[in-house]
Short mmCIF file of C-alpha atoms in Angstrom, two decimals:
data_model
loop_
_atom_site.label_atom_id
_atom_site.label_comp_id
_atom_site.label_asym_id
_atom_site.label_seq_id
_atom_site.Cartn_x
_atom_site.Cartn_y
_atom_site.Cartn_z
CA UNK A 1 -27.34 -3.00 -33.24
CA UNK A 2 -26.88 0.62 -34.21
CA UNK A 3 -27.63 3.13 -31.50
CA UNK A 4 -29.66 6.24 -32.26
CA UNK A 5 -27.97 9.56 -32.87
CA UNK A 6 -29.08 11.30 -29.61
CA UNK A 7 -27.82 8.36 -27.51
CA UNK A 8 -24.47 8.45 -29.23
CA UNK A 9 -24.39 12.22 -28.87
CA UNK A 10 -24.98 12.05 -25.11
CA UNK A 11 -22.36 9.31 -24.79
CA UNK A 12 -19.83 11.38 -26.68
CA UNK A 13 -20.60 14.38 -24.49
CA UNK A 14 -20.21 12.31 -21.33
CA UNK A 15 -16.95 10.88 -22.49
CA UNK A 16 -15.57 14.16 -23.72
CA UNK A 17 -16.52 16.65 -21.09
CA UNK A 18 -17.17 14.37 -18.09
CA UNK A 19 -17.81 16.63 -15.18
CA UNK A 20 -18.65 19.68 -17.32
CA UNK A 21 -21.53 17.73 -18.85
CA UNK A 22 -22.78 16.88 -15.36
CA UNK A 23 -22.73 20.52 -14.36
CA UNK A 24 -24.56 21.61 -17.51
CA UNK A 25 -27.23 18.92 -17.04
CA UNK A 26 -27.71 20.10 -13.47
CA UNK A 27 -28.07 23.72 -14.58
CA UNK A 28 -30.59 22.68 -17.21
CA UNK A 29 -32.64 20.80 -14.58
CA UNK A 30 -32.47 23.85 -12.34
CA UNK A 31 -33.72 26.12 -15.14
CA UNK A 32 -36.56 23.69 -15.87
CA UNK A 33 -37.55 23.58 -12.17
CA UNK A 34 -37.58 27.35 -12.05
CA UNK A 35 -39.90 27.48 -15.08
CA UNK A 36 -42.28 24.99 -13.43
CA UNK A 37 -42.37 26.41 -9.88
CA UNK A 38 -41.93 30.07 -10.66
CA UNK A 39 -39.04 32.35 -9.84
CA UNK A 40 -40.14 33.13 -6.28
CA UNK A 41 -39.86 29.56 -4.99
CA UNK A 42 -36.99 28.55 -7.23
CA UNK A 43 -35.18 31.40 -8.98
CA UNK A 44 -33.43 30.19 -12.14
CA UNK A 45 -29.69 30.16 -12.73
CA UNK A 46 -29.84 33.55 -14.41
CA UNK A 47 -31.65 35.14 -11.46
CA UNK A 48 -29.06 33.63 -9.13
CA UNK A 49 -26.23 35.01 -11.26
CA UNK A 50 -27.84 38.46 -11.30
CA UNK A 51 -28.22 38.30 -7.52
CA UNK A 52 -24.60 37.19 -7.25
CA UNK A 53 -23.53 40.23 -9.29
CA UNK A 54 -25.53 42.48 -7.01
CA UNK A 55 -24.10 40.88 -3.87
CA UNK A 56 -20.61 41.22 -5.23
CA UNK A 57 -21.09 44.95 -5.72
CA UNK A 58 -22.38 45.21 -2.15
CA UNK A 59 -19.16 43.67 -0.87
CA UNK A 60 -19.65 39.91 -0.88
CA UNK A 61 -15.89 39.51 -1.30
CA UNK A 62 -15.28 40.33 2.35
CA UNK A 63 -17.94 37.78 3.36
CA UNK A 64 -16.23 35.14 1.19
CA UNK A 65 -12.89 36.00 2.74
CA UNK A 66 -14.28 35.79 6.28
CA UNK A 67 -15.92 32.41 5.67
CA UNK A 68 -12.88 31.02 3.84
CA UNK A 69 -10.63 32.07 6.69
CA UNK A 70 -12.84 30.44 9.34
CA UNK A 71 -13.44 27.25 7.36
CA UNK A 72 -9.79 26.80 6.40
CA UNK A 73 -8.45 27.60 9.87
CA UNK A 74 -10.84 25.14 11.50
CA UNK A 75 -10.08 22.56 8.82
CA UNK A 76 -6.32 22.97 9.11
CA UNK A 77 -6.37 22.67 12.90
CA UNK A 78 -8.63 19.63 12.73
CA UNK A 79 -6.48 18.03 10.02
CA UNK A 80 -3.26 18.55 11.96
CA UNK A 81 -4.59 17.35 15.31
CA UNK A 82 -6.85 14.61 13.91
CA UNK A 83 -4.23 13.13 11.59
CA UNK A 84 -1.52 13.13 14.25
CA UNK A 85 -3.77 11.53 16.87
CA UNK A 86 -5.13 9.09 14.30
CA UNK A 87 -1.65 7.89 13.31
CA UNK A 88 -0.65 7.48 16.96
CA UNK A 89 -3.91 5.64 17.71
CA UNK A 90 -3.31 3.32 14.78
CA UNK A 91 0.30 2.60 15.71
CA UNK A 92 -0.36 2.03 19.41
CA UNK A 93 -3.13 -0.35 20.37
CA UNK A 94 -3.51 1.09 23.86
CA UNK A 95 -3.92 4.64 22.57
CA UNK A 96 -6.27 3.38 19.87
CA UNK A 97 -8.53 1.76 22.41
CA UNK A 98 -8.52 4.92 24.51
CA UNK A 99 -9.22 7.38 21.68
CA UNK A 100 -11.63 5.34 19.56
CA UNK A 101 -14.72 5.93 21.80
CA UNK A 102 -13.88 9.62 22.07
CA UNK A 103 -13.83 9.87 18.29
CA UNK A 104 -17.14 8.00 18.03
CA UNK A 105 -18.76 10.34 20.56
CA UNK A 106 -17.44 13.42 18.72
CA UNK A 107 -18.70 12.00 15.43
CA UNK A 108 -22.12 11.44 16.97
CA UNK A 109 -22.62 15.00 18.27
CA UNK A 110 -24.62 16.97 15.68
CA UNK A 111 -22.90 20.15 14.40
CA UNK A 112 -25.86 22.23 15.55
CA UNK A 113 -25.22 21.16 19.15
CA UNK A 114 -21.58 22.22 18.83
CA UNK A 115 -22.69 25.67 17.65
CA UNK A 116 -24.91 26.13 20.71
CA UNK A 117 -22.08 25.02 23.01
CA UNK A 118 -19.52 27.15 21.19
CA UNK A 119 -21.69 30.27 21.45
CA UNK A 120 -22.19 29.59 25.17
CA UNK A 121 -18.45 29.08 25.70
CA UNK A 122 -16.87 31.65 23.41
CA UNK A 123 -19.72 34.06 22.69
CA UNK A 124 -20.81 35.02 19.17
CA UNK A 125 -18.03 35.57 16.66
CA UNK A 126 -15.27 33.96 14.63
CA UNK A 127 -13.95 31.83 17.45
CA UNK A 128 -17.25 29.99 17.90
CA UNK A 129 -17.35 29.23 14.17
CA UNK A 130 -13.74 28.06 13.97
CA UNK A 131 -14.23 25.89 17.03
CA UNK A 132 -17.39 24.29 15.62
CA UNK A 133 -15.67 23.58 12.31
CA UNK A 134 -12.75 22.01 14.09
CA UNK A 135 -14.88 19.88 16.42
CA UNK A 136 -16.99 18.47 13.59
CA UNK A 137 -14.25 17.80 11.04
CA UNK A 138 -11.64 16.44 13.46
CA UNK A 139 -13.15 12.95 13.87
CA UNK A 140 -13.18 12.50 10.09
CA UNK A 141 -9.44 13.01 9.66
CA UNK A 142 -8.80 11.04 12.86
CA UNK A 143 -10.70 8.04 11.50
CA UNK A 144 -8.90 8.21 8.13
CA UNK A 145 -5.43 8.36 9.67
CA UNK A 146 -6.23 5.63 12.19
CA UNK A 147 -7.53 3.33 9.48
CA UNK A 148 -4.40 3.99 7.44
CA UNK A 149 -2.11 3.19 10.35
CA UNK A 150 -4.08 0.05 11.22
CA UNK A 151 -3.94 -1.39 7.71
CA UNK A 152 -0.17 -1.36 7.31
CA UNK A 153 1.04 -4.34 5.28
CA UNK A 154 2.50 -6.97 7.61
CA UNK A 155 4.49 -8.47 4.78
CA UNK A 156 6.26 -5.16 4.18
CA UNK A 157 6.97 -4.93 7.93
CA UNK A 158 8.62 -8.35 7.76
CA UNK A 159 10.66 -7.23 4.77
CA UNK A 160 11.75 -4.21 6.83
CA UNK A 161 12.87 -6.61 9.58
CA UNK A 162 14.99 -8.55 7.07
CA UNK A 163 16.79 -5.40 5.93
CA UNK A 164 17.08 -4.07 9.50
CA UNK A 165 15.38 -0.82 8.58
CA UNK A 166 15.88 1.79 11.37
CA UNK A 167 12.77 3.28 13.07
CA UNK A 168 12.83 6.71 11.42
CA UNK A 169 13.18 5.23 7.93
CA UNK A 170 10.37 2.80 8.79
CA UNK A 171 8.14 5.77 9.58
CA UNK A 172 8.94 7.79 6.47
CA UNK A 173 9.47 5.03 3.89
CA UNK A 174 7.01 2.40 5.10
CA UNK A 175 4.26 3.85 7.33
CA UNK A 176 3.58 7.40 6.17
CA UNK A 177 3.20 6.77 2.41
CA UNK A 178 0.65 4.07 3.18
CA UNK A 179 -1.18 6.21 5.72
CA UNK A 180 -1.26 9.15 3.27
CA UNK A 181 -3.37 7.13 0.87
CA UNK A 182 -6.03 6.91 3.58
CA UNK A 183 -5.60 10.43 4.90
CA UNK A 184 -6.18 12.29 1.61
CA UNK A 185 -9.69 10.98 0.91
CA UNK A 186 -10.54 11.63 4.58
CA UNK A 187 -9.22 15.20 4.28
CA UNK A 188 -11.32 15.81 1.17
CA UNK A 189 -14.43 14.65 3.04
CA UNK A 190 -13.40 16.70 6.05
CA UNK A 191 -12.96 19.80 3.86
CA UNK A 192 -16.53 19.48 2.61
CA UNK A 193 -17.77 19.14 6.18
CA UNK A 194 -15.70 22.18 7.18
CA UNK A 195 -17.30 24.48 4.56
CA UNK A 196 -20.83 23.38 5.28
CA UNK A 197 -20.43 23.67 9.03
CA UNK A 198 -18.68 27.04 8.72
CA UNK A 199 -21.62 28.49 6.80
CA UNK A 200 -24.10 26.96 9.24
CA UNK A 201 -22.23 28.25 12.27
CA UNK A 202 -22.05 31.73 10.76
CA UNK A 203 -25.80 31.71 10.33
CA UNK A 204 -26.11 31.68 14.12
CA UNK A 205 -22.91 33.07 15.47
CA UNK A 206 -21.53 35.89 13.34
CA UNK A 207 -22.42 39.24 11.79
CA UNK A 208 -20.45 38.68 8.61
CA UNK A 209 -19.54 35.84 6.25
CA UNK A 210 -21.60 33.77 3.85
CA UNK A 211 -23.75 32.29 6.64
CA UNK A 212 -24.68 35.77 7.85
CA UNK A 213 -25.50 36.69 4.24
CA UNK A 214 -27.82 33.68 4.05
CA UNK A 215 -29.49 34.75 7.29
CA UNK A 216 -30.05 38.19 5.76
CA UNK A 217 -31.51 36.62 2.61
CA UNK A 218 -33.93 34.66 4.78
CA UNK A 219 -35.06 37.79 6.62
CA UNK A 220 -35.62 39.57 3.29
CA UNK A 221 -37.32 36.51 1.73
CA UNK A 222 -34.75 36.94 -1.07
CA UNK A 223 -34.58 33.42 -2.54
CA UNK A 224 -32.38 34.53 -5.44
CA UNK A 225 -29.75 35.87 -3.03
CA UNK A 226 -29.88 32.60 -1.06
CA UNK A 227 -29.26 30.66 -4.26
CA UNK A 228 -26.41 33.02 -5.12
CA UNK A 229 -24.75 32.35 -1.76
CA UNK A 230 -25.17 28.60 -2.29
CA UNK A 231 -23.51 28.84 -5.71
CA UNK A 232 -20.68 30.74 -4.09
CA UNK A 233 -20.18 28.12 -1.34
CA UNK A 234 -20.13 25.25 -3.84
CA UNK A 235 -17.66 27.13 -6.06
CA UNK A 236 -15.39 27.77 -3.08
CA UNK A 237 -15.50 24.13 -1.99
CA UNK A 238 -14.64 22.95 -5.50
CA UNK A 239 -11.82 25.48 -5.71
CA UNK A 240 -10.38 24.30 -2.39
CA UNK A 241 -10.63 20.64 -3.33
CA UNK A 242 -9.33 20.85 -6.89
CA UNK A 243 -7.04 23.82 -6.40
CA UNK A 244 -5.43 22.68 -3.17
CA UNK A 245 -6.00 19.11 -1.98
CA UNK A 246 -6.00 17.20 -5.28
CA UNK A 247 -2.81 18.85 -6.61
CA UNK A 248 -1.21 18.21 -3.22
CA UNK A 249 -2.21 14.56 -3.43
CA UNK A 250 -0.83 14.26 -6.98
CA UNK A 251 2.42 15.79 -5.80
CA UNK A 252 2.74 13.55 -2.78
CA UNK A 253 1.59 10.34 -4.44
CA UNK A 254 3.15 10.32 -7.91
CA UNK A 255 3.17 6.51 -7.80
CA UNK A 256 -0.62 6.48 -8.05
CA UNK A 257 -0.58 8.07 -11.51
CA UNK A 258 -1.47 5.71 -14.26
CA UNK A 259 1.86 5.04 -15.85
CA UNK A 260 3.89 3.35 -18.49
CA UNK A 261 2.94 -0.28 -19.02
CA UNK A 262 5.55 -2.84 -18.03
CA UNK A 263 5.17 -6.07 -19.87
CA UNK B 1 28.21 -21.57 7.72
CA UNK B 2 24.57 -21.62 8.78
CA UNK B 3 23.79 -24.35 11.25
CA UNK B 4 20.45 -25.42 12.72
CA UNK B 5 20.74 -28.01 15.46
CA UNK B 6 17.75 -30.01 16.76
CA UNK B 7 15.41 -27.17 15.89
CA UNK B 8 11.76 -27.69 16.77
CA UNK B 9 8.88 -25.27 16.69
CA UNK B 10 5.45 -25.31 18.25
CA UNK B 11 2.84 -22.86 17.04
CA UNK B 12 -0.14 -22.68 19.35
CA UNK B 13 -1.07 -26.30 19.99
CA UNK B 14 0.42 -27.63 16.79
CA UNK B 15 3.95 -28.85 16.41
CA UNK B 16 5.11 -27.48 13.06
CA UNK B 17 8.76 -28.61 13.14
CA UNK B 18 10.52 -31.51 14.84
CA UNK B 19 14.26 -32.00 15.48
CA UNK B 20 15.64 -30.51 12.33
CA UNK B 21 19.38 -30.49 11.66
CA UNK B 22 20.50 -28.47 8.71
CA UNK B 23 23.69 -26.81 7.51
CA UNK B 24 24.48 -24.51 4.63
CA UNK B 25 28.18 -24.15 3.82
CA UNK B 26 29.66 -21.04 2.14
CA UNK B 27 28.88 -21.09 -1.58
CA UNK B 28 26.62 -24.09 -1.23
CA UNK B 29 23.10 -24.20 -2.64
CA UNK B 30 20.64 -26.18 -0.53
CA UNK B 31 17.04 -26.77 -1.59
CA UNK B 32 14.27 -27.59 0.85
CA UNK B 33 11.47 -29.33 -0.96
CA UNK B 34 8.19 -30.58 0.37
CA UNK B 35 4.43 -30.38 -0.07
CA UNK B 36 2.43 -27.33 1.03
CA UNK B 37 2.07 -26.98 4.77
CA UNK B 38 5.11 -29.06 5.73
CA UNK B 39 6.66 -26.16 7.64
CA UNK B 40 9.34 -25.27 5.12
CA UNK B 41 8.49 -21.57 5.14
CA UNK B 42 8.60 -21.56 8.95
CA UNK B 43 12.01 -23.24 8.77
CA UNK B 44 13.23 -20.54 6.36
CA UNK B 45 11.91 -17.82 8.68
CA UNK B 46 13.83 -19.43 11.55
CA UNK B 47 16.98 -19.55 9.42
CA UNK B 48 16.48 -15.86 8.60
CA UNK B 49 16.14 -14.97 12.27
CA UNK B 50 12.58 -13.70 11.77
CA UNK B 51 11.17 -16.40 14.04
CA UNK B 52 12.79 -17.71 17.21
CA UNK B 53 12.34 -21.49 17.39
CA UNK B 54 10.79 -23.10 20.46
CA UNK B 55 13.69 -25.58 20.68
CA UNK B 56 17.18 -25.97 19.29
CA UNK B 57 20.06 -23.72 18.30
CA UNK B 58 20.53 -21.53 15.23
CA UNK B 59 24.03 -20.27 14.53
CA UNK B 60 24.68 -18.06 11.54
CA UNK B 61 28.32 -17.33 10.74
CA UNK B 62 27.53 -15.69 7.40
CA UNK B 63 28.43 -12.05 7.13
CA UNK B 64 25.03 -10.95 5.84
CA UNK B 65 21.92 -12.83 4.80
CA UNK B 66 18.95 -11.54 2.80
CA UNK B 67 15.53 -12.99 2.10
CA UNK B 68 13.62 -13.13 -1.19
CA UNK B 69 9.96 -13.76 -0.42
CA UNK B 70 7.30 -15.55 -2.40
CA UNK B 71 5.86 -12.15 -3.37
CA UNK B 72 8.19 -9.32 -4.42
CA UNK B 73 7.25 -7.12 -1.41
CA UNK B 74 8.41 -3.91 -3.07
CA UNK B 75 7.43 -0.48 -1.75
CA UNK B 76 4.66 0.61 -4.15
CA UNK B 77 5.57 4.29 -3.63
CA UNK B 78 9.25 3.97 -4.51
CA UNK B 79 10.82 3.79 -7.95
CA UNK B 80 12.74 0.73 -9.14
CA UNK B 81 16.20 2.01 -8.19
CA UNK B 82 15.08 3.15 -4.73
CA UNK B 83 13.51 -0.25 -4.14
CA UNK B 84 16.75 -2.01 -5.05
CA UNK B 85 18.71 0.38 -2.84
CA UNK B 86 16.40 -0.08 0.17
CA UNK B 87 18.78 -2.25 2.18
CA UNK B 88 21.63 0.17 1.47
CA UNK B 89 19.56 3.11 2.67
CA UNK B 90 18.84 1.19 5.88
CA UNK B 91 22.59 0.93 6.50
CA UNK B 92 23.04 4.64 5.74
CA UNK B 93 24.98 4.33 2.47
CA UNK B 94 25.01 7.84 0.86
CA UNK B 95 22.31 8.34 -1.77
CA UNK B 96 24.62 8.81 -4.74
CA UNK B 97 26.57 5.66 -3.98
CA UNK B 98 23.56 3.47 -3.30
CA UNK B 99 21.86 4.60 -6.50
CA UNK B 100 25.01 3.85 -8.49
CA UNK B 101 25.12 0.34 -7.05
CA UNK B 102 21.40 -0.14 -7.67
CA UNK B 103 21.85 1.00 -11.28
CA UNK B 104 24.64 -1.51 -11.86
CA UNK B 105 22.52 -4.33 -10.42
CA UNK B 106 19.44 -3.30 -12.39
CA UNK B 107 21.49 -3.47 -15.58
CA UNK B 108 22.92 -6.86 -14.65
CA UNK B 109 19.42 -8.25 -14.06
CA UNK B 110 18.04 -6.88 -17.32
CA UNK B 111 16.04 -4.02 -15.81
CA UNK B 112 18.12 -1.32 -17.46
CA UNK B 113 15.32 0.47 -19.30
CA UNK B 114 13.09 0.85 -16.27
CA UNK B 115 15.08 2.70 -13.62
CA UNK B 116 12.33 5.22 -12.89
CA UNK B 117 9.34 2.90 -13.00
CA UNK B 118 7.10 2.24 -10.03
CA UNK B 119 6.48 -1.43 -9.13
CA UNK B 120 2.92 -1.42 -10.51
CA UNK B 121 4.35 -0.49 -13.90
CA UNK B 122 6.46 -3.68 -13.96
CA UNK B 123 5.40 -7.23 -14.81
CA UNK B 124 5.44 -9.95 -12.14
CA UNK B 125 8.72 -11.37 -13.41
CA UNK B 126 10.38 -7.97 -13.35
CA UNK B 127 9.11 -7.24 -9.85
CA UNK B 128 10.64 -10.49 -8.62
CA UNK B 129 13.93 -9.56 -10.30
CA UNK B 130 13.85 -6.22 -8.46
CA UNK B 131 13.37 -8.14 -5.20
CA UNK B 132 16.34 -10.32 -6.10
CA UNK B 133 18.45 -7.27 -6.92
CA UNK B 134 17.47 -5.71 -3.58
CA UNK B 135 18.76 -8.84 -1.79
CA UNK B 136 22.00 -8.83 -3.79
CA UNK B 137 22.53 -5.10 -3.21
CA UNK B 138 23.38 -5.56 0.46
CA UNK B 139 26.28 -7.88 -0.51
CA UNK B 140 24.62 -10.85 1.12
CA UNK B 141 26.71 -14.04 1.18
CA UNK B 142 23.65 -16.12 2.06
CA UNK B 143 20.34 -15.81 0.21
CA UNK B 144 17.21 -17.31 1.72
CA UNK B 145 14.56 -17.79 -0.96
CA UNK B 146 10.95 -18.70 -0.18
CA UNK B 147 9.37 -20.15 -3.34
CA UNK B 148 10.54 -17.05 -5.21
CA UNK B 149 9.35 -18.18 -8.63
CA UNK B 150 6.10 -19.96 -7.76
CA UNK B 151 3.97 -17.07 -9.05
CA UNK B 152 5.65 -17.08 -12.48
CA UNK B 153 4.50 -19.15 -15.43
CA UNK B 154 6.63 -22.01 -16.75
CA UNK B 155 8.68 -20.09 -19.32
CA UNK B 156 9.42 -17.15 -17.03
CA UNK B 157 10.24 -19.50 -14.17
CA UNK B 158 12.87 -21.33 -16.18
CA UNK B 159 14.36 -18.01 -17.26
CA UNK B 160 14.44 -16.80 -13.64
CA UNK B 161 16.11 -20.03 -12.50
CA UNK B 162 18.85 -19.61 -15.09
CA UNK B 163 19.35 -16.01 -13.97
CA UNK B 164 19.56 -17.04 -10.31
CA UNK B 165 22.06 -19.82 -11.04
CA UNK B 166 24.29 -17.35 -12.88
CA UNK B 167 24.09 -14.73 -10.14
CA UNK B 168 24.81 -17.16 -7.32
CA UNK B 169 27.63 -18.85 -9.23
CA UNK B 170 29.42 -15.65 -10.25
CA UNK B 171 29.28 -14.22 -6.74
CA UNK B 172 29.83 -17.48 -4.83
CA UNK B 173 26.75 -16.83 -2.70
CA UNK B 174 25.32 -19.62 -0.58
CA UNK B 175 21.58 -20.18 -0.78
CA UNK B 176 18.77 -21.93 0.99
CA UNK B 177 15.80 -22.22 -1.35
CA UNK B 178 12.36 -23.44 -0.39
CA UNK B 179 10.14 -24.92 -3.10
CA UNK B 180 7.36 -27.45 -3.59
CA UNK B 181 8.65 -28.27 -7.07
CA UNK B 182 11.03 -31.24 -7.16
CA UNK B 183 12.45 -30.36 -10.58
CA UNK B 184 13.19 -26.82 -9.44
CA UNK B 185 15.09 -28.20 -6.44
CA UNK B 186 16.98 -30.64 -8.67
CA UNK B 187 17.93 -27.85 -11.04
CA UNK B 188 19.13 -25.34 -8.44
CA UNK B 189 20.57 -27.36 -5.57
CA UNK B 190 23.90 -28.93 -4.70
CA UNK B 191 21.95 -30.71 -2.01
CA UNK B 192 18.24 -31.45 -1.67
CA UNK B 193 16.41 -31.95 1.59
CA UNK B 194 12.94 -33.45 1.38
CA UNK B 195 10.50 -32.46 4.10
CA UNK B 196 7.40 -34.28 5.24
CA UNK B 197 4.42 -32.65 6.96
CA UNK B 198 2.79 -32.91 10.40
CA UNK B 199 5.10 -32.41 12.10
CA UNK B 200 7.59 -30.95 9.63
CA UNK B 201 10.78 -33.00 9.51
CA UNK B 202 13.53 -33.86 7.03
CA UNK B 203 12.96 -37.37 5.69
CA UNK B 204 15.49 -37.61 2.89
CA UNK B 205 18.70 -35.99 1.75
CA UNK B 206 20.09 -36.19 -1.76
CA UNK B 207 23.32 -34.78 -3.14
CA UNK B 208 23.22 -33.88 -6.84
CA UNK B 209 26.71 -34.32 -8.31
CA UNK B 210 26.01 -33.31 -11.90
CA UNK B 211 27.19 -29.72 -12.75
CA UNK B 212 24.40 -27.14 -13.14
CA UNK B 213 25.14 -26.65 -16.82
CA UNK B 214 24.41 -30.29 -17.62
CA UNK B 215 21.10 -30.57 -15.84
CA UNK B 216 18.75 -30.67 -18.81
CA UNK B 217 15.04 -31.48 -18.84
CA UNK B 218 15.60 -35.22 -19.38
CA UNK B 219 17.93 -35.37 -16.38
CA UNK B 220 15.50 -33.42 -14.19
CA UNK B 221 12.53 -35.68 -14.93
CA UNK B 222 14.58 -38.81 -14.48
CA UNK B 223 16.08 -37.62 -11.20
CA UNK B 224 12.65 -36.51 -9.94
CA UNK B 225 11.29 -39.95 -10.80
CA UNK B 226 14.15 -41.67 -9.01
CA UNK B 227 13.60 -39.46 -5.97
CA UNK B 228 9.89 -40.26 -5.88
CA UNK B 229 10.67 -43.96 -5.88
CA UNK B 230 12.19 -43.53 -2.42
CA UNK B 231 9.41 -44.55 -0.01
CA UNK B 232 10.09 -41.66 2.39
CA UNK B 233 9.89 -39.09 -0.42
CA UNK B 234 6.78 -40.66 -1.92
CA UNK B 235 5.17 -40.61 1.52
CA UNK B 236 6.04 -36.96 1.99
CA UNK B 237 4.34 -36.08 -1.29
CA UNK B 238 1.33 -38.18 -0.25
CA UNK B 239 1.73 -40.88 -2.87
CA UNK B 240 0.83 -44.23 -1.41
CA UNK B 241 3.00 -47.14 -2.42
CA UNK B 242 0.08 -48.81 -4.20
CA UNK B 243 -0.40 -45.72 -6.40
CA UNK B 244 3.26 -45.56 -7.41
CA UNK B 245 3.78 -49.25 -8.24
CA UNK B 246 1.28 -50.64 -10.77
#
């Protein structure tokens, strides 16, 4: 049966521009919502862009820099500590049993509770935000690394026994490449958590940054500015994921690329 | 010489092996054949030193032994040459030298065009050849093979058997090969040991005198038939006497 022209057109668009098509569809939906509900409740994409331009002139760049710094510092600390502990917990059963409940408890504490604690402990400011980001994203990378270390292939271990592979080579040639394939997806999730929590923590704890800008927009009932900040956060998250983590993953896992057929 | 004396093994509550005596002389090819679950893989693991038997003595006077498993067991994140050179890296052979040796082996096993491929880019037959090359790379004088060709289809399996015969013959490597396929054992072995299950024990030994080059299909089927007429062998393969004789 022949499909109609619009259906084929949409299919072609989806196939050709994949994610770009998704973004454009989303923007169109947004524009439509803004037309229906009015620009006070839901400012359209153009209003948000105008607000973004205005914010930029008022010095949004420093806010972006502040938030990026806090989010990335918290994320990097959490990734380093979480991944290391996760690998150790996966390799050693005793350590795994000891750390697993801790990780579950940390995962269960809502980010908002961490912010309250962090403000009480460190006072308002960058440190409270960085700490909150670290505390909330650490269990994610821990769980990923632990799962990776737990799922090592026994048959490859036996092969290593046959060839009397020394411990250090076992770690670098057998364990770590396998663990990396679990750690990267966990890090990407953890990065998303880090951005969101950083903005949320800033809303309560700091005088600058994107979160503080959002707080200001709320006080001024400036919905367009709030939307502009949201656009900015999403853009930053995408830039960090596709500009940093994905290329790193491609570099470290070339064997995952779809390759030359071998038949 | 590899020698197993009165080897027995108990796994949990089950006795998997009972008083097994087995020797492999230098350059000799011994095939262990038996139905699934008769303990032949466990016996191979014991011979490889991967499992310590509950009873009996294992003495291995070979200089170096290597195992080829049922699955290729290659590192998915390493290229073909690095996979072949794995055992050399473990014994700290410098990178340039081990890659040169891996390259020579890859060419000998017909993998010349694919030096930089990852395992998932190779077919099953090629992956198994890489595993074989990896075992040969460490200059093993005893190869322990655990149903290495059972995952290949008939044509590829025959090709792989021919390749293995050539490699073992040229290098004078001894081998202990486990299989559930009688014709495979008859094609590849100087000596065939038939195992019977529960508990695993050797019930029949057969020496094949005919040179490898003259073992054609007709010979293999005839010899397999003759072997199955032995009551102990028929029993091991779960044929009852009434089913074999009309």
